[in-house]
Amino acid sequence: MATGTQAYGESWYWDNRYTNEPGPFDWYQKYITLAPIINLYVPPNQSILVVGSGNSAFSEGMVDEGGYTDVVNIDISSVVIDAMQNKYRNCPQLKYLKMDVRDMSAFESKTFGSVIDKGTLDSLLCGNNSRQNATKMLEEIWRVLKDKGVYILVTYGAPLYRLRLLRESCSWTIKLHVIEKLASEEKSDNPLWELTKPIALNYDGSSAEETLGTNPDVHYIYICTKELSGNANVKA
């Protein structure tokens, strides 16, 4: 049986984790620190999918603070989905469904205007059959996005490691933003990197390293816009 990060793609691992750690937890960043970039790319009146939502308060923040009205959350763990369905049973703007991001056949193609991912792709890349699982996930996200829809990927993965995977899986136009890992919830007058300003990005991502330096203490935010040209690997 897989252990540790190798089990990140397995429902039993997350059922066990959420049973033992039921309190809310946000991977990487909270809504308040990412709100400027979410507001920049995600209109409040569209359907939004949050993948690997866990017990994060991120989607609650989108509704309460951002004014979003249709946020669908999926997770592979029935334990956490049951808990979140109960917690937000009186909040019609939030929906929680047990679903594997590698197989979202319950959703029709071109359902969502935006998909938000904080750490789910990273989790799959830590596990067994990582490349195959990550490709399945990205192809499914591309399929459920509307034309010109946006996939927002928040990750620790630098462009040298993420761009090739993104580009080989589907047809995207990609922008890169960064945020400091320990971003303050208080607005800074002198942030090291301006969150809403894209980082220069060439095809292989080497330009980002030239701008940011080696091993910068940041989370990377890839803004992936679904291209109308289509994707040969995905049935729309």
CSV table of C-alpha atoms in Angstrom, one decimal:
chain,number,residue,atom,x,y,z
A,1,MET,CA,0.0,0.0,0.0
A,2,ALA,CA,1.3,3.4,-0.9
A,3,THR,CA,2.3,5.7,2.0
A,4,GLY,CA,2.9,9.4,2.5
A,5,THR,CA,2.8,11.6,-0.6
A,6,GLN,CA,2.6,8.5,-2.8
A,7,ALA,CA,-1.0,8.1,-1.7
A,8,TYR,CA,-2.1,11.6,-2.5
A,9,GLY,CA,-4.2,10.3,-5.4
A,10,GLU,CA,-6.0,7.7,-3.3
A,11,SER,CA,-9.4,8.4,-1.6
A,12,TRP,CA,-8.6,6.3,1.4
A,13,TYR,CA,-5.6,8.5,2.3
A,14,TRP,CA,-7.8,11.7,2.3
A,15,ASP,CA,-10.7,10.0,4.1
A,16,ASN,CA,-8.3,9.1,6.8
A,17,ARG,CA,-6.7,12.5,6.9
A,18,TYR,CA,-10.0,14.4,7.1
A,19,THR,CA,-11.3,12.1,9.7
A,20,ASN,CA,-8.2,12.8,11.9
A,21,GLU,CA,-7.9,16.5,10.9
A,22,PRO,CA,-11.4,17.8,10.5
A,23,GLY,CA,-10.6,21.5,11.0
A,24,PRO,CA,-10.4,23.9,8.1
A,25,PHE,CA,-7.1,24.0,6.2
A,26,ASP,CA,-6.1,26.0,3.2
A,27,TRP,CA,-3.2,24.8,1.0
A,28,TYR,CA,-0.7,27.4,0.0
A,29,GLN,CA,-2.8,30.6,0.2
A,30,LYS,CA,-6.1,31.8,1.7
A,31,TYR,CA,-8.8,33.6,-0.3
A,32,ILE,CA,-7.9,37.0,1.2
A,33,THR,CA,-4.3,36.9,-0.2
A,34,LEU,CA,-5.4,35.6,-3.7
A,35,ALA,CA,-8.5,37.8,-4.0
A,36,PRO,CA,-6.9,40.4,-6.3
A,37,ILE,CA,-5.9,37.7,-8.9
A,38,ILE,CA,-9.2,35.9,-8.6
A,39,ASN,CA,-11.1,39.1,-9.1
A,40,LEU,CA,-8.9,40.0,-12.1
A,41,TYR,CA,-9.6,36.8,-14.0
A,42,VAL,CA,-12.9,35.4,-12.7
A,43,PRO,CA,-16.2,37.3,-13.2
A,44,PRO,CA,-18.5,36.9,-10.2
A,45,ASN,CA,-21.5,35.9,-12.4
A,46,GLN,CA,-20.1,32.7,-13.9
A,47,SER,CA,-20.1,29.1,-12.8
A,48,ILE,CA,-16.8,28.2,-11.0
A,49,LEU,CA,-15.3,24.8,-10.2
A,50,VAL,CA,-12.9,24.4,-7.3
A,51,VAL,CA,-11.0,21.1,-7.6
A,52,GLY,CA,-9.6,19.2,-4.6
A,53,SER,CA,-11.5,21.6,-2.3
A,54,GLY,CA,-11.0,19.6,0.9
A,55,ASN,CA,-12.1,21.5,4.0
A,56,SER,CA,-10.7,24.8,2.8
A,57,ALA,CA,-12.5,28.1,3.6
A,58,PHE,CA,-11.4,29.4,0.2
A,59,SER,CA,-14.8,29.0,-1.5
A,60,GLU,CA,-16.6,30.5,1.5
A,61,GLY,CA,-14.4,33.5,1.1
A,62,MET,CA,-15.3,33.7,-2.6
A,63,VAL,CA,-19.0,33.9,-1.7
A,64,ASP,CA,-18.9,36.0,1.5
A,65,GLU,CA,-16.1,38.4,0.5
A,66,GLY,CA,-15.9,38.2,-3.3
A,67,GLY,CA,-19.7,38.1,-4.1
A,68,TYR,CA,-19.4,34.9,-6.2
A,69,THR,CA,-22.8,33.2,-6.6
A,70,ASP,CA,-22.1,29.7,-8.1
A,71,VAL,CA,-19.1,27.8,-6.7
A,72,VAL,CA,-19.0,24.1,-7.2
A,73,ASN,CA,-16.5,22.2,-5.1
A,74,ILE,CA,-15.3,18.6,-5.7
A,75,ASP,CA,-13.1,16.3,-3.7
A,76,ILE,CA,-12.2,12.6,-3.9
A,77,SER,CA,-12.9,12.2,-0.2
A,78,SER,CA,-16.5,11.3,0.8
A,79,VAL,CA,-15.6,12.1,4.4
A,80,VAL,CA,-14.8,15.7,3.7
A,81,ILE,CA,-17.6,16.2,1.2
A,82,ASP,CA,-20.2,14.9,3.7
A,83,ALA,CA,-18.8,17.3,6.3
A,84,MET,CA,-18.8,20.3,3.9
A,85,GLN,CA,-22.3,19.6,2.6
A,86,ASN,CA,-23.5,19.6,6.2
A,87,LYS,CA,-21.5,22.8,7.1
A,88,TYR,CA,-22.9,24.8,4.1
A,89,ARG,CA,-26.3,23.2,3.8
A,90,ASN,CA,-27.9,26.7,4.2
A,91,CYS,CA,-25.6,28.3,1.6
A,92,PRO,CA,-27.0,27.7,-1.9
A,93,GLN,CA,-24.1,29.5,-3.6
A,94,LEU,CA,-21.8,26.6,-2.5
A,95,LYS,CA,-22.2,23.1,-3.8
A,96,TYR,CA,-20.1,20.1,-2.7
A,97,LEU,CA,-19.8,16.9,-4.8
A,98,LYS,CA,-17.7,13.7,-4.3
A,99,MET,CA,-15.8,13.4,-7.6
A,100,ASP,CA,-12.4,12.4,-8.9
A,101,VAL,CA,-10.8,15.2,-10.9
A,102,ARG,CA,-9.4,12.6,-13.3
A,103,ASP,CA,-13.0,11.6,-14.3
A,104,MET,CA,-15.5,14.4,-14.2
A,105,SER,CA,-17.9,12.7,-16.6
A,106,ALA,CA,-20.8,13.9,-14.4
A,107,PHE,CA,-20.2,17.3,-15.8
A,108,GLU,CA,-21.0,18.1,-19.4
A,109,SER,CA,-18.3,19.7,-21.6
A,110,LYS,CA,-18.0,23.5,-21.4
A,111,THR,CA,-19.9,23.8,-18.1
A,112,PHE,CA,-17.6,26.2,-16.2
A,113,GLY,CA,-16.2,29.6,-16.8
A,114,SER,CA,-13.3,29.1,-14.4
A,115,VAL,CA,-11.6,26.2,-12.6
A,116,ILE,CA,-9.4,26.9,-9.5
A,117,ASP,CA,-6.8,24.5,-8.3
A,118,LYS,CA,-4.7,25.0,-5.1
A,119,GLY,CA,-2.4,22.0,-4.8
A,120,THR,CA,-4.5,19.3,-6.5
A,121,LEU,CA,-2.2,18.9,-9.5
A,122,ASP,CA,0.8,19.0,-7.1
A,123,SER,CA,-0.7,16.2,-5.1
A,124,LEU,CA,-1.2,14.0,-8.1
A,125,LEU,CA,2.4,14.7,-9.2
A,126,CYS,CA,3.6,13.4,-5.9
A,127,GLY,CA,1.8,10.0,-6.3
A,128,ASN,CA,2.1,6.9,-8.3
A,129,ASN,CA,1.6,7.1,-12.1
A,130,SER,CA,2.0,10.9,-11.6
A,131,ARG,CA,2.3,12.0,-15.2
A,132,GLN,CA,-0.6,9.9,-16.5
A,133,ASN,CA,-2.8,11.1,-13.6
A,134,ALA,CA,-1.9,14.7,-14.1
A,135,THR,CA,-2.6,14.5,-17.8
A,136,LYS,CA,-6.0,13.0,-17.2
A,137,MET,CA,-6.8,15.8,-14.7
A,138,LEU,CA,-5.7,18.5,-17.1
A,139,GLU,CA,-7.6,17.0,-20.0
A,140,GLU,CA,-10.8,16.9,-17.9
A,141,ILE,CA,-10.4,20.4,-16.7
A,142,TRP,CA,-9.9,21.6,-20.3
A,143,ARG,CA,-13.0,19.7,-21.3
A,144,VAL,CA,-15.4,21.1,-18.6
A,145,LEU,CA,-14.1,24.7,-19.2
A,146,LYS,CA,-16.1,26.9,-21.6
A,147,ASP,CA,-14.2,28.3,-24.6
A,148,LYS,CA,-11.9,31.0,-23.4
A,149,GLY,CA,-12.5,29.8,-19.8
A,150,VAL,CA,-9.7,30.1,-17.3
A,151,TYR,CA,-7.9,27.4,-15.3
A,152,ILE,CA,-6.1,29.0,-12.3
A,153,LEU,CA,-3.3,26.8,-11.0
A,154,VAL,CA,-1.7,27.7,-7.7
A,155,THR,CA,1.4,25.6,-7.3
A,156,TYR,CA,4.9,25.3,-5.9
A,157,GLY,CA,6.0,24.1,-9.4
A,158,ALA,CA,8.3,26.5,-11.3
A,159,PRO,CA,7.8,27.1,-15.0
A,160,LEU,CA,10.7,24.8,-15.9
A,161,TYR,CA,8.7,22.0,-14.4
A,162,ARG,CA,5.1,22.9,-15.1
A,163,LEU,CA,5.0,24.6,-18.5
A,164,ARG,CA,5.8,21.5,-20.5
A,165,LEU,CA,3.1,19.4,-18.7
A,166,LEU,CA,0.5,22.1,-19.2
A,167,ARG,CA,1.4,22.6,-22.9
A,168,GLU,CA,1.6,19.0,-23.8
A,169,SER,CA,-1.7,18.1,-22.2
A,170,CYS,CA,-4.0,20.7,-23.7
A,171,SER,CA,-4.2,23.9,-25.8
A,172,TRP,CA,-3.7,26.8,-23.5
A,173,THR,CA,-2.6,30.4,-23.5
A,174,ILE,CA,-0.6,30.8,-20.3
A,175,LYS,CA,0.3,33.8,-18.1
A,176,LEU,CA,2.3,33.6,-14.9
A,177,HIS,CA,1.9,35.5,-11.7
A,178,VAL,CA,3.6,34.9,-8.4
A,179,ILE,CA,2.9,35.5,-4.7
A,180,GLU,CA,5.2,35.3,-1.7
A,181,LYS,CA,4.6,32.0,0.1
A,182,LEU,CA,4.1,33.8,3.4
A,183,ALA,CA,1.9,36.6,1.9
A,184,SER,CA,0.5,38.9,4.5
A,185,GLU,CA,-3.3,39.3,4.8
A,186,GLU,CA,-2.6,43.0,5.3
A,187,LYS,CA,-2.0,44.9,2.1
A,188,SER,CA,1.6,45.8,1.7
A,189,ASP,CA,2.8,49.1,0.3
A,190,ASN,CA,5.9,47.5,-1.1
A,191,PRO,CA,5.3,43.8,-2.1
A,192,LEU,CA,8.3,42.0,-3.5
A,193,TRP,CA,6.2,41.0,-6.5
A,194,GLU,CA,3.1,42.7,-7.7
A,195,LEU,CA,0.4,40.0,-7.6
A,196,THR,CA,-1.7,41.3,-10.5
A,197,LYS,CA,1.3,42.0,-12.8
A,198,PRO,CA,2.3,39.0,-15.0
A,199,ILE,CA,5.9,37.8,-15.0
A,200,ALA,CA,7.6,37.7,-18.4
A,201,LEU,CA,7.3,34.1,-19.7
A,202,ASN,CA,9.0,32.6,-22.7
A,203,TYR,CA,8.3,29.2,-24.1
A,204,ASP,CA,10.5,27.1,-21.8
A,205,GLY,CA,10.0,29.3,-18.7
A,206,SER,CA,13.7,30.3,-18.4
A,207,SER,CA,12.7,34.0,-18.5
A,208,ALA,CA,10.8,33.6,-15.2
A,209,GLU,CA,13.9,32.3,-13.5
A,210,GLU,CA,15.9,35.2,-14.9
A,211,THR,CA,13.3,37.6,-13.4
A,212,LEU,CA,12.7,35.8,-10.1
A,213,GLY,CA,16.1,34.2,-9.4
A,214,THR,CA,16.8,30.6,-8.5
A,215,ASN,CA,14.4,29.0,-5.9
A,216,PRO,CA,12.4,32.2,-5.1
A,217,ASP,CA,10.2,31.9,-2.0
A,218,VAL,CA,7.0,32.2,-4.0
A,219,HIS,CA,3.9,30.2,-5.1
A,220,TYR,CA,3.4,30.3,-8.8
A,221,ILE,CA,0.0,31.1,-10.3
A,222,TYR,CA,-0.6,29.9,-13.9
A,223,ILE,CA,-3.5,31.6,-15.7
A,224,CYS,CA,-4.3,29.0,-18.4
A,225,THR,CA,-6.9,30.2,-20.9
A,226,LYS,CA,-8.6,27.5,-23.0
A,227,GLU,CA,-7.9,28.0,-26.6
A,228,LEU,CA,-10.7,27.8,-29.2
A,229,SER,CA,-8.5,25.7,-31.5
A,230,GLY,CA,-9.3,22.6,-29.5
A,231,ASN,CA,-7.2,19.7,-28.2
A,232,ALA,CA,-6.6,16.6,-30.1
A,233,ASN,CA,-6.5,14.5,-27.0
A,234,VAL,CA,-9.8,15.5,-25.5
A,235,LYS,CA,-13.3,14.8,-26.8
A,236,ALA,CA,-15.4,18.0,-26.3
